[in-house]
XYZ file of C-alpha atoms in Angstrom:
361
model
C 29.695 -28.804 -10.441
C 28.359 -27.682 -7.082
C 26.023 -29.570 -4.871
C 22.340 -28.290 -4.345
C 20.712 -28.669 -1.113
C 16.866 -28.650 -2.051
C 16.328 -31.745 0.259
C 17.744 -29.734 3.601
C 15.792 -28.445 6.291
C 16.357 -24.795 7.394
C 18.492 -25.649 10.353
C 21.324 -26.061 7.848
C 21.571 -22.842 6.287
C 21.150 -21.089 9.504
C 24.045 -22.576 10.568
C 25.831 -22.198 7.690
C 24.949 -18.054 7.783
C 25.291 -18.383 11.087
C 21.928 -16.767 11.909
C 20.321 -16.109 15.038
C 16.631 -17.762 15.128
C 15.571 -16.414 18.186
C 15.775 -19.369 20.249
C 15.157 -17.489 23.394
C 11.677 -16.759 22.212
C 9.523 -19.240 24.384
C 7.275 -19.088 27.617
C 6.000 -15.238 28.512
C 7.799 -13.704 25.842
C 6.743 -15.887 23.056
C 2.996 -15.568 24.355
C 3.297 -11.908 24.017
C 4.762 -11.559 20.613
C 1.699 -14.081 19.651
C -1.127 -11.690 21.181
C 0.463 -8.514 20.239
C 0.282 -9.806 16.337
C -2.882 -11.893 16.636
C -4.377 -8.068 17.966
C -2.515 -6.283 14.682
C -3.545 -8.775 12.251
C -7.224 -8.635 13.543
C -7.535 -5.040 13.058
C -5.646 -4.971 9.575
C -8.275 -7.907 8.356
C -11.427 -5.980 9.891
C -10.546 -2.694 8.633
C -9.486 -3.042 5.726
C -12.318 -5.307 5.033
C -14.386 -2.473 5.626
C -12.471 -0.077 3.270
C -13.289 -2.550 0.627
C -16.815 -2.714 1.770
C -17.480 1.051 1.815
C -16.036 1.350 -1.844
C -18.072 -1.518 -3.187
C -21.348 0.079 -1.324
C -21.023 3.646 -1.895
C -21.583 5.051 -5.260
C -19.737 8.064 -4.606
C -16.639 5.971 -4.434
C -17.256 4.003 -7.843
C -14.325 5.690 -9.492
C -10.728 4.759 -10.731
C -9.261 6.474 -7.658
C -11.252 4.208 -5.278
C -10.785 1.138 -7.023
C -7.323 1.266 -6.793
C -7.901 2.078 -3.056
C -10.002 -0.528 -2.042
C -7.118 -2.755 -4.088
C -4.195 -1.085 -2.108
C -6.537 -2.114 1.138
C -6.876 -5.890 -0.345
C -3.099 -5.602 -0.537
C -3.241 -4.591 3.251
C -5.187 -7.440 3.842
C -3.389 -10.073 2.229
C -0.281 -8.654 4.187
C -2.181 -9.598 7.520
C -2.540 -13.233 6.134
C 1.556 -13.233 5.337
C 1.909 -11.495 8.627
C -0.334 -14.672 10.132
C 1.881 -17.002 8.350
C 5.043 -15.555 9.218
C 4.088 -15.547 13.078
C 3.277 -19.078 13.314
C 6.480 -20.105 11.123
C 9.277 -17.826 12.958
C 11.749 -17.735 16.055
C 12.662 -21.413 16.911
C 9.990 -23.042 14.115
C 12.204 -21.196 11.690
C 14.840 -24.016 11.643
C 12.205 -27.086 11.405
C 11.066 -25.590 8.033
C 11.283 -27.559 4.846
C 12.904 -25.272 1.950
C 9.455 -24.599 0.346
C 7.766 -23.855 3.395
C 10.517 -21.277 3.982
C 10.089 -19.674 0.430
C 5.976 -19.674 0.616
C 6.609 -17.731 4.149
C 9.064 -15.262 2.459
C 6.946 -15.095 -0.606
C 3.843 -14.275 0.997
C 5.322 -11.269 2.212
C 7.414 -10.252 -0.807
C 3.778 -10.426 -2.470
C 2.638 -8.208 -0.248
C 5.066 -5.486 -0.859
C 4.887 -5.816 -4.306
C 1.509 -5.542 -4.369
C 1.183 -2.526 -2.273
C 3.998 -0.582 -4.200
C 2.719 -1.491 -7.692
C -0.871 -0.629 -6.768
C 0.701 3.046 -5.364
C 2.546 3.153 -8.461
C -0.746 2.921 -10.490
C -1.978 5.694 -8.419
C 0.612 8.081 -9.188
C 0.086 7.427 -12.753
C -3.670 7.849 -12.053
C -3.467 10.655 -10.028
C -0.864 12.354 -12.390
C -3.548 11.799 -15.653
C -6.124 13.304 -14.048
C -4.533 15.912 -12.567
C -2.745 17.275 -15.608
C -6.036 16.632 -17.701
C -7.754 19.054 -15.375
C -9.996 16.409 -14.170
C -10.897 14.938 -10.473
C -10.898 11.518 -12.462
C -9.167 9.849 -14.885
C -10.991 8.548 -18.084
C -10.468 4.990 -16.940
C -13.114 2.814 -17.745
C -13.994 -0.345 -15.289
C -12.595 -2.506 -18.018
C -9.188 -0.880 -17.870
C -8.576 -0.617 -13.789
C -10.006 -4.227 -13.719
C -7.152 -4.928 -15.912
C -4.513 -2.691 -14.177
C -5.583 -4.718 -10.950
C -5.423 -8.088 -12.253
C -1.881 -7.321 -13.648
C -0.945 -5.316 -10.494
C -1.140 -8.989 -8.524
C 0.386 -10.950 -11.102
C 3.237 -8.637 -11.144
C 3.092 -8.774 -7.086
C 2.967 -12.960 -7.542
C 5.653 -13.082 -10.315
C 8.212 -10.396 -7.808
C 7.058 -12.797 -5.071
C 8.017 -16.243 -6.184
C 11.155 -15.357 -8.098
C 13.760 -16.709 -5.848
C 12.221 -20.044 -5.827
C 12.051 -19.867 -9.437
C 16.003 -19.919 -9.252
C 17.389 -16.677 -7.775
C 18.517 -18.392 -4.811
C 21.500 -20.009 -3.252
C 20.730 -23.505 -2.684
C 23.232 -24.572 -5.389
C 25.818 -22.074 -3.987
C 25.786 -21.601 -0.075
C 29.016 -19.316 -0.049
C 26.939 -16.308 -1.718
C 23.694 -16.859 0.914
C 23.032 -14.146 2.803
C 22.332 -13.414 6.647
C 18.465 -12.582 6.947
C 17.315 -14.399 4.417
C 19.365 -17.837 3.995
C 18.887 -19.405 0.905
C 18.137 -15.990 -0.594
C 21.496 -14.901 -2.656
C 22.808 -11.533 -1.740
C 22.534 -10.495 -5.342
C 19.031 -10.985 -5.227
C 18.584 -8.939 -1.884
C 20.389 -5.993 -3.777
C 17.764 -6.000 -6.815
C 15.056 -6.532 -5.015
C 15.981 -3.768 -2.222
C 17.487 -0.914 -4.755
C 14.384 -1.569 -7.011
C 11.999 -0.973 -4.222
C 13.943 2.264 -2.986
C 14.301 3.174 -6.652
C 10.482 3.074 -7.318
C 9.978 4.939 -3.698
C 11.992 7.996 -4.897
C 10.139 8.218 -8.160
C 7.073 7.874 -6.501
C 7.774 10.957 -4.254
C 9.213 13.075 -7.049
C 6.141 12.556 -8.714
C 3.542 13.193 -6.100
C 5.677 16.027 -5.145
C 5.274 17.421 -8.793
C 1.838 16.683 -8.770
C 1.304 18.640 -5.538
C 3.005 21.706 -6.534
C 0.993 21.936 -9.813
C -2.374 21.748 -8.045
C -1.478 24.148 -5.301
C -0.105 26.776 -8.062
C -3.052 26.056 -10.200
C -5.164 26.420 -7.040
C -3.693 30.199 -6.112
C -3.967 31.488 -9.357
C -7.741 30.451 -10.295
C -8.820 30.629 -6.416
C -9.356 34.645 -7.574
C -11.559 34.220 -10.678
C -13.513 31.689 -8.907
C -16.928 32.527 -6.791
C -16.724 28.704 -5.289
C -16.417 27.951 -1.762
C -12.866 27.498 -0.290
C -14.070 23.860 0.015
C -14.396 23.362 -3.330
C -11.222 25.343 -4.507
C -9.106 23.080 -2.507
C -10.793 19.695 -3.045
C -7.700 18.549 -5.718
C -5.479 19.655 -2.488
C -7.047 17.828 -0.131
C -7.108 14.903 -2.204
C -3.487 14.777 -2.876
C -2.820 15.248 0.635
C -4.418 12.118 1.676
C -2.613 10.483 -1.362
C 0.424 11.727 -0.093
C 0.118 10.457 3.357
C -0.739 7.192 2.441
C 2.471 7.178 0.425
C 4.601 8.784 3.379
C 3.443 6.155 5.731
C 4.505 3.384 3.305
C 7.898 4.857 2.611
C 8.651 5.673 6.167
C 7.252 2.159 7.424
C 8.972 0.180 4.924
C 12.322 2.095 3.884
C 14.596 1.004 6.988
C 13.631 -2.750 6.278
C 14.942 -2.347 2.860
C 18.130 -0.706 4.232
C 18.623 -3.424 6.308
C 17.884 -5.858 3.014
C 20.338 -3.711 0.914
C 23.468 -4.057 3.632
C 22.702 -7.535 4.254
C 23.312 -8.181 0.161
C 26.092 -5.970 0.169
C 27.550 -8.300 3.136
C 27.920 -5.542 5.775
C 29.218 -7.967 8.569
C 29.611 -4.877 11.103
C 26.349 -3.247 10.683
C 24.131 -4.836 13.508
C 21.182 -6.101 11.297
C 20.464 -8.884 12.876
C 19.540 -6.620 16.140
C 16.820 -4.166 14.439
C 15.651 -6.986 11.399
C 12.342 -7.865 13.857
C 11.817 -4.150 15.104
C 11.604 -2.874 10.809
C 9.279 -6.028 10.231
C 6.997 -4.644 13.107
C 7.839 -1.312 11.562
C 6.428 -2.832 8.195
C 3.455 -4.336 9.770
C 2.087 -1.231 11.476
C 1.796 0.320 7.781
C -1.054 -2.283 7.388
C -2.610 -0.755 10.364
C -1.967 2.727 9.540
C -3.808 3.028 6.159
C -7.117 2.292 7.175
C -6.892 5.264 9.650
C -5.514 7.377 7.279
C -8.464 6.650 4.885
C -11.419 7.242 7.706
C -9.367 10.364 9.246
C -8.870 12.023 5.530
C -12.311 11.408 4.048
C -15.825 11.854 6.044
C -17.553 10.322 3.270
C -15.447 7.013 3.758
C -15.573 7.430 7.759
C -19.304 8.146 7.810
C -20.363 4.769 5.268
C -17.652 2.439 7.512
C -19.431 3.507 11.046
C -22.938 2.875 9.428
C -21.859 -0.556 8.223
C -20.186 -1.280 11.807
C -23.254 -0.090 13.463
C -25.672 -1.539 10.786
C -27.483 1.562 10.531
C -29.510 2.309 7.616
C -28.221 5.130 5.233
C -28.903 8.657 6.398
C -29.895 10.721 3.259
C -29.214 14.006 4.798
C -25.461 12.886 5.874
C -25.103 11.785 2.317
C -25.686 15.172 0.958
C -23.298 16.566 3.124
C -19.316 17.689 1.393
C -16.777 15.143 2.473
C -13.301 16.370 2.938
C -12.296 15.300 -0.263
C -13.756 15.410 -3.811
C -16.071 12.416 -2.955
C -19.216 14.840 -3.195
C -18.242 18.043 -4.637
C -18.268 16.776 -7.889
C -20.147 17.654 -10.800
C -21.192 16.577 -14.430
C -18.549 17.297 -17.301
C -20.067 18.813 -20.340
C -18.509 16.029 -22.603
C -20.104 12.883 -24.232
C -18.205 10.711 -21.734
C -19.958 11.757 -18.420
C -16.821 11.976 -16.387
C -16.768 14.226 -13.207
C -14.545 17.139 -12.989
C -14.216 19.647 -10.025
C -16.188 22.812 -9.949
C -14.086 25.891 -9.224
C -10.469 24.905 -10.022
C -11.183 22.444 -13.237
C -13.025 24.817 -15.470
C -12.084 28.598 -13.638
C -15.910 28.596 -13.496
C -18.816 26.934 -11.158
C -19.994 23.741 -12.811
C -23.842 24.237 -13.130
C -23.073 27.750 -12.826
C -26.502 28.427 -15.089
C -28.686 26.238 -12.908
C -27.546 28.155 -9.834
C -28.798 31.379 -11.588
C -31.813 30.053 -12.297
C -32.357 28.921 -8.923
C -31.642 32.534 -7.545
C -33.883 33.727 -10.292
C -36.936 31.183 -9.725
């Protein structure tokens, strides 16, 4: 029976796997790293808090898509917490950590990644349901969205706790990985492959939806008298979502590939030399998302600016159309009271009779 090492400190496992813990990270270099890390984490906290507050404050964002977008911002906020904890428990400090503290450090990172990934997957399903039913927003009720958000975090916490629950190498140090000295290599293979497969599925789904919307837009544009901005709002919404997904895939894929190579025990891949850079790239993803939201959506940016400068709501600005369909919405004729897009969704302009009446008056 293999001996278990629950009472050992991390220096024992780092020595067993011959992992470099960056003992040279002292003095000025450590100060620079902490300063940059602190700046990025503060930006993550403030910017993602603004996104969440904007969704809560602006009634134009009270739809399933934006609730899920706010939850994605919450996942980025949680990632900032994970990076702060990592920042003060890495480098030479790593060897002094207990097993439980090291599990907590990595579990926070794994939970934040899973929360973002599952949230993006749910958004993909929501977009697919909405677009295929020819609607801007899905028929999800607030109760169902709340259940989905709770489920997302339950899955994220469980996945972050899997190594702690037993899938580790504390009782068989021969299968320990190099990057994560108390994670078994089989777990790293499972974790990285699972995430990469989900990446691929989401990219395929969004490309299919985008192509469908683009084709539908071209077909219906000649039969609608709506403005160009109205006809293109579904395309703009998909571009926003695809930009967020693209940034997520670009920022996280290199790190997952490195984990996969470590899980496959690739001793000649030089993974120790690039691990810190890929971790920094993953950190930048949580910085980029709020910038993408504000750049792609005038309504979101306007709401955030008003909160930053503590100014009153400008009603004239609220009536302006935003780049994505937060303001280009009209009442559906069905009894559910959900919203659909004017020109693209129905092939005619929503409220056409009202417009005609106004023209005759």
